[in-house]
XYZ file of C-alpha atoms in Angstrom:
315
model
C 0.000 0.000 0.000
C 1.356 3.450 -0.881
C 0.901 6.734 0.932
C -2.644 8.039 0.556
C -3.105 9.531 -2.898
C -6.128 11.724 -2.187
C -5.434 15.251 -0.927
C -5.844 15.361 2.827
C -8.563 18.028 2.785
C -10.561 16.068 0.207
C -10.467 13.000 2.427
C -11.720 15.079 5.365
C -14.637 16.292 3.295
C -15.609 12.708 2.564
C -15.283 10.987 5.940
C -13.802 10.933 9.423
C -10.143 9.936 9.750
C -8.440 8.102 12.592
C -5.486 9.918 14.127
C -2.626 8.217 15.924
C -1.902 8.549 19.651
C 0.890 9.908 21.787
C 4.224 9.344 20.059
C 6.207 10.065 23.218
C 4.092 7.594 25.185
C 4.705 4.844 22.657
C 8.447 5.559 22.491
C 8.608 5.350 26.284
C 6.781 2.020 26.175
C 9.392 0.848 23.664
C 12.081 1.628 26.240
C 13.405 4.832 24.643
C 15.122 7.552 26.666
C 13.143 10.798 26.514
C 14.984 12.839 29.154
C 17.176 15.876 28.554
C 14.718 18.443 27.229
C 14.495 17.277 23.612
C 11.863 14.620 24.344
C 10.928 12.771 21.132
C 13.509 14.900 19.306
C 16.209 13.028 21.200
C 14.932 9.683 19.947
C 14.595 11.110 16.447
C 18.287 12.011 16.535
C 19.604 8.910 18.290
C 17.173 6.056 17.516
C 15.296 6.744 14.278
C 14.465 3.045 14.006
C 12.416 3.360 17.200
C 10.496 6.335 15.819
C 9.587 4.391 12.699
C 8.564 1.422 14.852
C 6.274 3.668 16.914
C 4.637 5.013 13.765
C 4.202 1.456 12.511
C 2.535 0.457 15.788
C -0.086 3.166 15.319
C -0.605 2.348 11.649
C -1.045 -1.276 12.659
C -3.654 -0.192 15.198
C -5.671 1.460 12.432
C -4.415 5.051 12.473
C -4.899 6.775 9.129
C -2.827 9.827 10.016
C 0.702 9.583 11.423
C 2.118 12.666 13.149
C 5.868 13.200 12.919
C 8.415 13.367 15.738
C 9.136 17.054 15.055
C 6.984 18.534 17.846
C 9.914 19.551 20.034
C 12.540 20.073 17.325
C 13.561 23.724 17.258
C 16.694 25.340 15.883
C 17.380 27.242 19.087
C 16.926 24.240 21.377
C 19.175 22.035 19.284
C 21.780 24.777 18.893
C 21.977 25.017 22.678
C 22.947 21.348 22.657
C 25.650 21.735 20.036
C 23.691 20.855 16.905
C 23.977 23.197 13.915
C 21.196 24.422 11.640
C 21.986 21.937 8.873
C 21.778 19.046 11.314
C 18.481 20.283 12.739
C 17.041 20.718 9.257
C 18.101 17.161 8.463
C 16.286 15.932 11.570
C 13.103 17.733 10.550
C 13.344 16.089 7.143
C 14.017 12.739 8.817
C 10.887 13.048 10.920
C 8.731 13.182 7.801
C 10.678 10.437 6.057
C 10.224 8.008 8.975
C 6.476 8.552 9.109
C 6.377 8.201 5.333
C 8.109 4.804 5.512
C 5.605 3.565 8.090
C 2.759 4.844 5.918
C 4.148 3.042 2.866
C 4.237 -0.215 4.825
C 0.698 0.081 6.216
C -2.113 -2.088 4.944
C -4.415 0.874 4.374
C -4.204 4.488 3.203
C -2.208 6.698 5.555
C -1.521 10.435 5.498
C 1.526 12.061 7.118
C 1.092 15.166 9.275
C 4.237 17.122 10.141
C 4.018 18.244 13.756
C 4.600 21.936 14.461
C 4.702 22.237 18.230
C 4.317 25.564 20.047
C 7.183 27.769 21.152
C 6.687 26.555 24.709
C 7.477 22.971 23.720
C 11.123 23.697 22.939
C 11.535 25.321 26.355
C 10.811 21.903 27.880
C 9.296 23.463 30.990
C 5.577 23.006 30.420
C 5.172 26.484 28.911
C 2.839 25.163 26.233
C 0.276 24.707 29.013
C 0.545 28.377 30.009
C 1.331 30.411 26.877
C 2.014 34.137 27.182
C 5.744 33.712 26.622
C 6.467 37.442 26.517
C 7.168 37.326 22.772
C 5.402 39.353 20.122
C 3.677 38.078 17.010
C 6.670 38.896 14.802
C 9.093 37.083 17.125
C 6.897 34.005 17.261
C 6.569 33.978 13.474
C 10.349 34.194 13.175
C 10.650 31.166 15.461
C 8.153 29.065 13.523
C 9.071 30.067 9.968
C 12.285 28.035 9.464
C 10.793 24.931 11.079
C 7.718 25.084 8.875
C 9.770 25.689 5.744
C 12.036 22.729 6.527
C 9.099 20.419 7.180
C 7.371 21.483 3.971
C 10.515 20.696 2.011
C 10.143 17.080 3.145
C 6.675 16.769 1.592
C 4.122 15.914 4.299
C 0.434 15.773 3.432
C -0.441 18.450 5.977
C 1.068 20.356 8.885
C -0.203 19.622 12.393
C -0.014 22.945 14.239
C -0.787 21.521 17.644
C -0.954 22.155 21.392
C -1.209 25.899 20.799
C -1.966 27.608 24.121
C -3.299 30.957 22.905
C -4.599 32.914 19.940
C -1.507 35.133 19.863
C 0.728 32.249 18.856
C -1.915 30.944 16.461
C -1.924 34.300 14.676
C 1.861 34.175 14.325
C 1.761 30.680 12.819
C -1.081 31.647 10.499
C 1.074 34.506 9.226
C 3.728 31.958 8.232
C 1.161 29.641 6.667
C -0.146 32.533 4.578
C 3.386 33.242 3.353
C 4.009 29.633 2.365
C 0.507 28.645 1.252
C 0.844 25.466 3.332
C -2.228 23.560 4.471
C -2.478 22.783 8.178
C -4.760 21.849 10.977
C -4.821 24.151 13.992
C -5.257 22.587 17.408
C -5.410 24.401 20.742
C -4.801 22.954 24.160
C -7.656 24.035 26.422
C -8.909 23.822 29.986
C -12.146 24.890 31.624
C -13.703 26.344 28.491
C -10.804 28.632 27.602
C -7.406 28.377 25.961
C -4.602 27.361 28.303
C -3.533 31.001 28.419
C -7.029 31.943 29.549
C -8.339 33.386 26.294
C -11.862 32.963 24.911
C -12.263 29.961 22.652
C -14.658 31.686 20.258
C -11.979 34.205 19.268
C -9.312 31.529 18.988
C -11.396 29.308 16.720
C -12.558 32.252 14.613
C -8.976 32.670 13.398
C -9.293 29.349 11.573
C -12.375 30.494 9.724
C -10.450 33.484 8.399
C -7.495 31.407 7.147
C -7.760 29.523 3.832
C -4.693 27.508 4.858
C -6.470 25.864 7.820
C -8.242 22.662 6.788
C -9.426 21.661 10.285
C -9.457 23.139 13.776
C -9.982 21.785 17.257
C -8.267 20.678 20.448
C -5.593 18.302 21.672
C -3.638 17.404 24.816
C -6.539 18.313 27.066
C -8.850 16.509 29.445
C -11.435 14.479 27.488
C -14.162 16.292 29.416
C -13.069 19.592 27.859
C -13.427 18.326 24.298
C -17.163 18.560 23.598
C -17.679 22.119 24.934
C -14.656 23.238 22.901
C -15.926 21.558 19.742
C -19.294 23.231 20.186
C -17.534 26.597 20.443
C -15.527 25.784 17.337
C -18.636 24.743 15.420
C -20.191 28.118 16.192
C -17.103 29.938 14.956
C -16.309 28.015 11.787
C -17.814 25.665 9.234
C -14.544 23.792 8.831
C -13.978 20.189 9.910
C -13.130 19.807 13.583
C -10.600 17.620 15.358
C -10.107 16.141 18.796
C -7.210 14.216 20.259
C -7.185 14.550 24.038
C -4.864 12.933 26.540
C -6.099 10.516 29.195
C -7.091 13.255 31.625
C -3.657 13.526 33.221
C -2.126 16.936 33.980
C 1.540 17.769 33.436
C 3.359 18.972 36.569
C 6.280 21.050 35.286
C 7.914 21.259 38.714
C 8.201 17.491 39.069
C 8.390 16.840 35.311
C 5.762 14.145 35.694
C 2.150 13.446 34.794
C -0.471 13.588 37.546
C -3.063 10.979 36.708
C -6.824 11.078 37.320
C -8.341 8.731 39.850
C -10.423 7.183 37.083
C -10.245 7.495 33.289
C -12.539 10.165 31.869
C -15.133 8.910 29.370
C -14.734 9.649 25.676
C -18.185 10.445 24.205
C -16.889 10.028 20.655
C -20.341 9.891 18.975
C -21.094 13.307 20.472
C -17.759 14.631 19.192
C -18.633 13.404 15.720
C -22.075 14.991 15.870
C -20.410 18.275 16.841
C -18.329 18.110 13.668
C -15.163 16.193 14.563
C -13.570 14.619 11.489
C -10.142 13.845 12.958
C -10.183 11.856 16.196
C -7.308 10.209 18.020
C -5.241 10.576 21.147
C -2.410 12.621 22.590
C -0.200 11.982 25.637
C -0.621 8.576 27.317
C -2.954 7.302 24.595
C -1.323 4.307 22.930
C -1.982 1.924 20.022
C -4.387 -0.218 22.034
C -6.704 2.751 22.593
C -6.471 3.748 18.925
C -7.284 0.182 17.879
C -10.411 0.296 20.028
C -11.375 3.693 18.614
C -10.770 3.013 14.936
C -13.677 0.685 14.005
C -16.278 3.228 15.099
C -14.614 6.081 13.243
C -13.381 4.799 9.928
C -15.639 5.809 7.095
C -17.997 7.983 9.165
C -19.451 10.497 6.669
C -19.608 14.207 7.458
C -22.681 15.676 9.102
C -23.933 17.698 6.139
C -26.406 19.505 8.386
C -23.487 21.421 9.861
C -22.307 22.560 6.467
C -18.890 21.116 7.162
C -16.573 21.848 4.251
C -12.908 21.435 3.565
C -10.957 23.483 1.041
C -8.891 21.618 -1.533
C -5.276 20.892 -0.785
């Protein structure tokens, strides 16, 4: 089976797609070392075979979209650890190539989404769950631009602009997308009905409606209980396909650099997410292949809810 031939946005217009789960979680389960601030970027640099194996595990579980190991790869972070720009660019290219190889080996159509993590991710201090870094829109665009350009050079099907904590950073990334013409999904991390930085969701989601580059918008790396209210806000702000890939309800404690787990797993009312307009559904941190395998049969092939007027622009 080859990489999916249909443009990603066209596929979204036709049916729901199954996303993969947490890449870092799967790499940890495979025994990989994720310490040192580079997280999955460390494994990408040192054990690319393990990254490809993790992608293959998700494809084998039924994932139709594989997200690359580029989330925490930033030129500044790698430079601070002695890696030059050419080497970092090569790693960004490698991240797409590894997902591509796993997609080629899958027994079904698979798209590759190049992960564009937020500025806070490269700080490795949990800043993506707070936002408000003290940087302006131009500075944030300057940070994201070379990463996005390098990833695009490698030929992914779409960019996954994910775990964005506030509308300010989203605006900066959208500026870069407008410059490049690249197609992307835009995914915020949310809590309690607001962005992680405390901003109103309606304004954050409205940015997607105004951008022809955004093919889907929604939430990730949040408590499953926050998903449906956020999707309903998004549906009011945009007619574009929606997405949801929460974590297991755990919260990241930056001080201890550890996840704090819920007493009991939060339910995933996936049918309600689909009715709200979700067309991309999967998992984020601590959601592994087993959970994706359980999710996939109920998602694959689900047609759009035409009553919402859900549309997707061509790739």
